[in-house]
Short mmCIF file of C-alpha atoms in Angstrom, two decimals:
data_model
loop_
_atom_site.label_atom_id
_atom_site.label_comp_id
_atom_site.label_asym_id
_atom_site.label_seq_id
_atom_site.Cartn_x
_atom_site.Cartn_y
_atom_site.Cartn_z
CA UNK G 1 19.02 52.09 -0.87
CA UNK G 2 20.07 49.81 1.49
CA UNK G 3 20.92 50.74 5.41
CA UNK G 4 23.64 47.96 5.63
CA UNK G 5 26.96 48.41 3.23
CA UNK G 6 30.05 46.19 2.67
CA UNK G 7 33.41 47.12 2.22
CA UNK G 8 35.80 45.60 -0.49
CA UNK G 9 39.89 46.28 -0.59
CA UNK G 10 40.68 45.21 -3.60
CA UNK G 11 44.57 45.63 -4.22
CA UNK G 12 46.32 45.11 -7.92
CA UNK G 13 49.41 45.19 -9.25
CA UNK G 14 49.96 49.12 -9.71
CA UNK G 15 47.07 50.01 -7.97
CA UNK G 16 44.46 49.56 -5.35
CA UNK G 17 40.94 50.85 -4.08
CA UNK G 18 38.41 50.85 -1.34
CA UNK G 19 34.81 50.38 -2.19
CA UNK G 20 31.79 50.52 -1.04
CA UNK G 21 28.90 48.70 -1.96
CA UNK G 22 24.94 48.41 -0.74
CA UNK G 23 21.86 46.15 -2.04
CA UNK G 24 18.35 47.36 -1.48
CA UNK G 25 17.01 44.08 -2.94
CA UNK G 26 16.83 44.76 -6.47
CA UNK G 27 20.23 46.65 -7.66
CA UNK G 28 23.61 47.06 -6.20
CA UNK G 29 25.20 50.74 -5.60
CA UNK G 30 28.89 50.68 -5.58
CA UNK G 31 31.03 53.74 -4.83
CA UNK G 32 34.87 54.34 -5.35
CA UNK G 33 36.04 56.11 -2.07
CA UNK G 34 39.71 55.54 -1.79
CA UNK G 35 42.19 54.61 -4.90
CA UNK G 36 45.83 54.56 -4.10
CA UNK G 37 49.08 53.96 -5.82
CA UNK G 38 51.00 50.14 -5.57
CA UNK G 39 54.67 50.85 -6.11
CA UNK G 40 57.24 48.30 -4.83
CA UNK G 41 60.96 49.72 -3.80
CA UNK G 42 64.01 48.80 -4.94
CA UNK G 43 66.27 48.14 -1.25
CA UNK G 44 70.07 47.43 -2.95
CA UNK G 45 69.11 44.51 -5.36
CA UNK G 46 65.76 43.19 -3.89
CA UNK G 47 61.89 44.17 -4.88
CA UNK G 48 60.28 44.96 -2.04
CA UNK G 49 56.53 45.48 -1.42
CA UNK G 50 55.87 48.64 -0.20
CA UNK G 51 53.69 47.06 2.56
CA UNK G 52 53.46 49.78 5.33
CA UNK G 53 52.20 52.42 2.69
CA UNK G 54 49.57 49.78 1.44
CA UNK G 55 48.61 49.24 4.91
CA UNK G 56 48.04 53.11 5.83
CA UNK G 57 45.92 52.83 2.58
CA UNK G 58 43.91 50.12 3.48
CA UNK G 59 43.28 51.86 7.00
CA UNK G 60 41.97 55.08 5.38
CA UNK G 61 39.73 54.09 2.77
CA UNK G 62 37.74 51.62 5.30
CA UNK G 63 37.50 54.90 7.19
CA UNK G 64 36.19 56.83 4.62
CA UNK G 65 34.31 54.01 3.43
CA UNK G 66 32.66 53.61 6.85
CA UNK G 67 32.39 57.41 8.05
CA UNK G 68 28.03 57.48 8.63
CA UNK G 69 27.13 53.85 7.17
CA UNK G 70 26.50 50.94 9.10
CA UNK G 71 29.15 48.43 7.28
CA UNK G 72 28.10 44.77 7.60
CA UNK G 73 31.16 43.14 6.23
CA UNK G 74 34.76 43.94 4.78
CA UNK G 75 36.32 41.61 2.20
CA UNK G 76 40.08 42.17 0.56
CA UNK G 77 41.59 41.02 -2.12
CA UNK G 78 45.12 41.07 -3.32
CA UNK G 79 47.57 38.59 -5.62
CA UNK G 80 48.00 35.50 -4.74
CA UNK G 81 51.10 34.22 -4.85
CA UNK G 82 53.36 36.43 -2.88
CA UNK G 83 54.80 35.78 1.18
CA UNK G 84 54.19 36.85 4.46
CA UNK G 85 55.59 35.95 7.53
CA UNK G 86 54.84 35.97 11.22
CA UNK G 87 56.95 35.24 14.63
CA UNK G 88 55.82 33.58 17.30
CA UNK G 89 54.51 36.70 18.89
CA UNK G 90 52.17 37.67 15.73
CA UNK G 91 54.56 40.29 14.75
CA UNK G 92 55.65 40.67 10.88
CA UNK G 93 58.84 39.76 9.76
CA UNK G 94 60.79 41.03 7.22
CA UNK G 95 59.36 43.30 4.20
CA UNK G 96 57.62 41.10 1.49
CA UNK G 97 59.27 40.80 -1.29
CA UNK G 98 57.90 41.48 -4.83
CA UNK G 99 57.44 38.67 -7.14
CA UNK G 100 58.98 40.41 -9.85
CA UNK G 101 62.32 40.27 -7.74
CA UNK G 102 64.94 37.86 -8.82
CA UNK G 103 65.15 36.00 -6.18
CA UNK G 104 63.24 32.81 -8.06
CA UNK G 105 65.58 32.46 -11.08
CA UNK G 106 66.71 29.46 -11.06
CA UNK G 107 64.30 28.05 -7.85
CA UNK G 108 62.15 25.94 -10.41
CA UNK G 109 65.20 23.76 -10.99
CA UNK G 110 66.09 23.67 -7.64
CA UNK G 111 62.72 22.14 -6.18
CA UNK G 112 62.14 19.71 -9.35
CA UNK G 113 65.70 18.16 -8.08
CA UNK G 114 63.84 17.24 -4.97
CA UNK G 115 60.79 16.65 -5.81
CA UNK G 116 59.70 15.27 -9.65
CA UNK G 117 58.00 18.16 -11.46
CA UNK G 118 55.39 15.34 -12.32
CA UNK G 119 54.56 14.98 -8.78
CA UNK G 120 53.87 18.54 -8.18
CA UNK G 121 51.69 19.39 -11.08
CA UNK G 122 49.84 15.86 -10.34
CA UNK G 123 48.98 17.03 -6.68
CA UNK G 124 48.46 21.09 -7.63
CA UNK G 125 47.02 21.15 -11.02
CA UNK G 126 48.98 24.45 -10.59
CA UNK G 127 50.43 26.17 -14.08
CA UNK G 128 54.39 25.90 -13.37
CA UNK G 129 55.57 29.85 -12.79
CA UNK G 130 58.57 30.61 -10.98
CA UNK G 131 56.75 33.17 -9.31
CA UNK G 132 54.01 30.89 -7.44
CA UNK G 133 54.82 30.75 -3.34
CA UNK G 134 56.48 27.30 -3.69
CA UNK G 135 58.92 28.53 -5.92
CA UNK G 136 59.56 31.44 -3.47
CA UNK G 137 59.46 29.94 -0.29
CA UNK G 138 62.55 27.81 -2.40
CA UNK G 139 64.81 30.54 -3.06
CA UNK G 140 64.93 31.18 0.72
CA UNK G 141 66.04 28.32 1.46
CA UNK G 142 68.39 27.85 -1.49
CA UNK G 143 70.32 30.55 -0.54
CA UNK G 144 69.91 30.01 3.55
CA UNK G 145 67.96 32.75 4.66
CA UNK G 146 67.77 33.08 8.15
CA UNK G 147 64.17 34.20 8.33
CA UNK G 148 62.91 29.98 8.79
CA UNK G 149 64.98 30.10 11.79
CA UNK G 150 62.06 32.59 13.51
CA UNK G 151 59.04 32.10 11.23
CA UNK G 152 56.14 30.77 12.77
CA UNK G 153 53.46 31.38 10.44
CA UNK G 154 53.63 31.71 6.45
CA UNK G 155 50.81 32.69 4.09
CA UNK G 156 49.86 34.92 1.53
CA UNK G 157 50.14 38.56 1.33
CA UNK G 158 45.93 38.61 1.29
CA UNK G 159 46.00 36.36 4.63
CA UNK G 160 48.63 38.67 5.83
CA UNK G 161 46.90 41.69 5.40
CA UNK G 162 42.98 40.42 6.75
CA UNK G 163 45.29 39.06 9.45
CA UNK G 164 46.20 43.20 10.15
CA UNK G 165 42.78 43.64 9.79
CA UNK G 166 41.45 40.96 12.62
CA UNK G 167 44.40 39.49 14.39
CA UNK G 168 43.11 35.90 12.64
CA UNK G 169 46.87 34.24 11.27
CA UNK G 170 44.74 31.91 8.49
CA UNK G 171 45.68 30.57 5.27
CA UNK G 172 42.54 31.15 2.74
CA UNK G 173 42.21 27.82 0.61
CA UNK G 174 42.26 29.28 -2.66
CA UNK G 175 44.56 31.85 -2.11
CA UNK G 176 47.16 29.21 -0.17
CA UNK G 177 46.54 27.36 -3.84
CA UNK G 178 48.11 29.84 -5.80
CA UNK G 179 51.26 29.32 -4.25
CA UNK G 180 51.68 25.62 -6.14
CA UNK G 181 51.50 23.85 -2.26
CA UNK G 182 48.17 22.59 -1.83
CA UNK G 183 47.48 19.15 -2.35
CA UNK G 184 44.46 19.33 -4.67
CA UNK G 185 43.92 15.82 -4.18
CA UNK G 186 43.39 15.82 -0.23
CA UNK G 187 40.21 17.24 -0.15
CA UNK G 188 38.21 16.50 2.98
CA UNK G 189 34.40 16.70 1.76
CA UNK G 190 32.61 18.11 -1.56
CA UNK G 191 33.31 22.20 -0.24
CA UNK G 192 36.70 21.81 -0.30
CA UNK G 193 37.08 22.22 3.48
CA UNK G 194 40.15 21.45 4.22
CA UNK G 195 40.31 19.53 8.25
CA UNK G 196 42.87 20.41 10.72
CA UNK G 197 44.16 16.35 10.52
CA UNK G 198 44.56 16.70 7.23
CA UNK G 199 46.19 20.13 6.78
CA UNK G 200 49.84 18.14 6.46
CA UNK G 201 49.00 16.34 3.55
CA UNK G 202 46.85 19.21 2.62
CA UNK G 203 49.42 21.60 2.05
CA UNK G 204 51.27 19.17 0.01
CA UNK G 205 54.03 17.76 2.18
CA UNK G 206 55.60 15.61 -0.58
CA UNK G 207 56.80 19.20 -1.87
CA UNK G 208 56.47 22.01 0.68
CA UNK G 209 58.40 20.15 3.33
CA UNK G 210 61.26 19.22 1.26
CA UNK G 211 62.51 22.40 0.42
CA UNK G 212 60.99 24.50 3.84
CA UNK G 213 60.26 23.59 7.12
CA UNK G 214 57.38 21.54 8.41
CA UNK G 215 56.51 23.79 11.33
CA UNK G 216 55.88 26.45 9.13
CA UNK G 217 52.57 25.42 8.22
CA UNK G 218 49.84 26.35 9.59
CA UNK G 219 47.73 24.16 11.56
CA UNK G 220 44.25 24.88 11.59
CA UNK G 221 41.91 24.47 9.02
CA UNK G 222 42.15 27.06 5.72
CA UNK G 223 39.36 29.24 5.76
CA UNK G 224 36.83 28.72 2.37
CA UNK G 225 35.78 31.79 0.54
CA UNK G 226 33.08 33.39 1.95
CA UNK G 227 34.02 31.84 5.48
CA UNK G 228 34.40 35.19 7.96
CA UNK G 229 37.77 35.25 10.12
CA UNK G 230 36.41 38.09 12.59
CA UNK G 231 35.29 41.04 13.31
CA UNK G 232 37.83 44.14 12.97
CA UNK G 233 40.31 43.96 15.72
CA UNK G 234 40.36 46.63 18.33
CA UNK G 235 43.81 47.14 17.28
CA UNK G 236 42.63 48.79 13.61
CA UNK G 237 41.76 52.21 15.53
CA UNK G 238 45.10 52.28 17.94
CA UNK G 239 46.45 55.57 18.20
CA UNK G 240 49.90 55.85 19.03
CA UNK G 241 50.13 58.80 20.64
CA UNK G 242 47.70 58.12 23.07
CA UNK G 243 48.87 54.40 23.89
CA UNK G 244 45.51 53.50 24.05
CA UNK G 245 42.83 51.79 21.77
CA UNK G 246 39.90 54.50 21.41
CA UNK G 247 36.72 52.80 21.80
#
């Protein structure tokens, strides 16, 4: 078999799993080493993900995963259309919440009386759920959370997470487009690629910014699938207790 493996994080609604995977040239060996429960917590009446758990999770299996191969890549995976947040110093605010919480009854209605539900499915091509990002990123401001007031960076639970993984704060093109606020229509060449001047209309102004806040978008290019971020930050093997990054 091969001498070079890849890691994949691949994280679903009840569960996730670490994998590892190797290609000798002619057939691909892939190996479950790390499956782990995905159970979001009920904090008084809000869904919470149970990100710090998930996180521990993710940290272990690439460990196991990586314990005597020589690992060429990691990928992750996880749903699309959920939020994360970031302060101006990188660190995470607030506990994401669970789209299966409450908080988007009623959002739909909400955005559609600012901005034509025409308009929005003509720029997304996005199905119309109240779960999708849009929808979410609504309810907060709806009912005037204060969390805008010190967000710097939003994106997906995905970007949050590879952003854990390589201290890279990027919004991934197609998973930015599950959350129904990306401008389908602004595309910059024939691979999608998305240009730093363009990122405004990009991530779909005529909807986003009427019912968020403009600096809240991010302002360098989304990444394409397959495009790398970085390499594992020396922050993945911190160790607390020593107050020191091991080598």
């Amino acid at each position: 078999m091969s001498e070079r493996y890849v890691i994949a994080v691949d994280l679903g609604a009840e569960s996730g799993r670490v994998m590892r995977a190797g290609f000798d040239g002619q057939r691909i060996e892939m190996t479950e080493v790390h499956r782990f429960p995905n159970k979001p917590v009920y904090v008084r009446d809000t869904l919470y993900w149970n990100i710090l758990d998930l996180w521990q999770n993710i940290k272990d299996g690439i460990e196991k995963a990586a314990d005597g191969y020589e690992i060429a890549s990691i990928g992750l995976d996880t749903w699309g259309v959920d939020v994360g947040m970031l302060d101006s110093t990188g660190k995470m605010l607030s506990i994401p919440v669970h789209y299966r919480d409450e908080r988007t009854e009623g959002a739909m209605d909400w955005v559609f009386e600012r901005v034509p539900r025409r308009e929005v499915y003509e720029r997304t091509g996005i199905q119309f759920i109240q779960l999708n990002g849009l929808y979410q990123v609504a309810s907060l401001t709806r009912d005037g959370s204060s969390l805008f007031d010190a967000a710097h960076t939003i994106f997906t639970i995905a970007d949050l997470f590879n952003y854990m993984l390589t201290g890279t704060a990027a919004a991934e093109f197609t998973m930015a487009s599950t959350w129904q606020a990306v401008d389908g229509t602004e595309r910059a060449d024939a691979t999608v690629k998305v240009e730093a001047a363009r990122w405004e209309k990009a991530a779909n102004v005529s909807a986003f910014c009427r019912i968020s806040k403009p600096h809240l978008l991010l302002t360098r290019p989304l990444p394409l699938p397959l495009e790398g971020l970085g390499r594992l930050s020396p922050l993945f093997f911190y160790v607390p207790c020593a107050g020191r990054v091991l080598d």
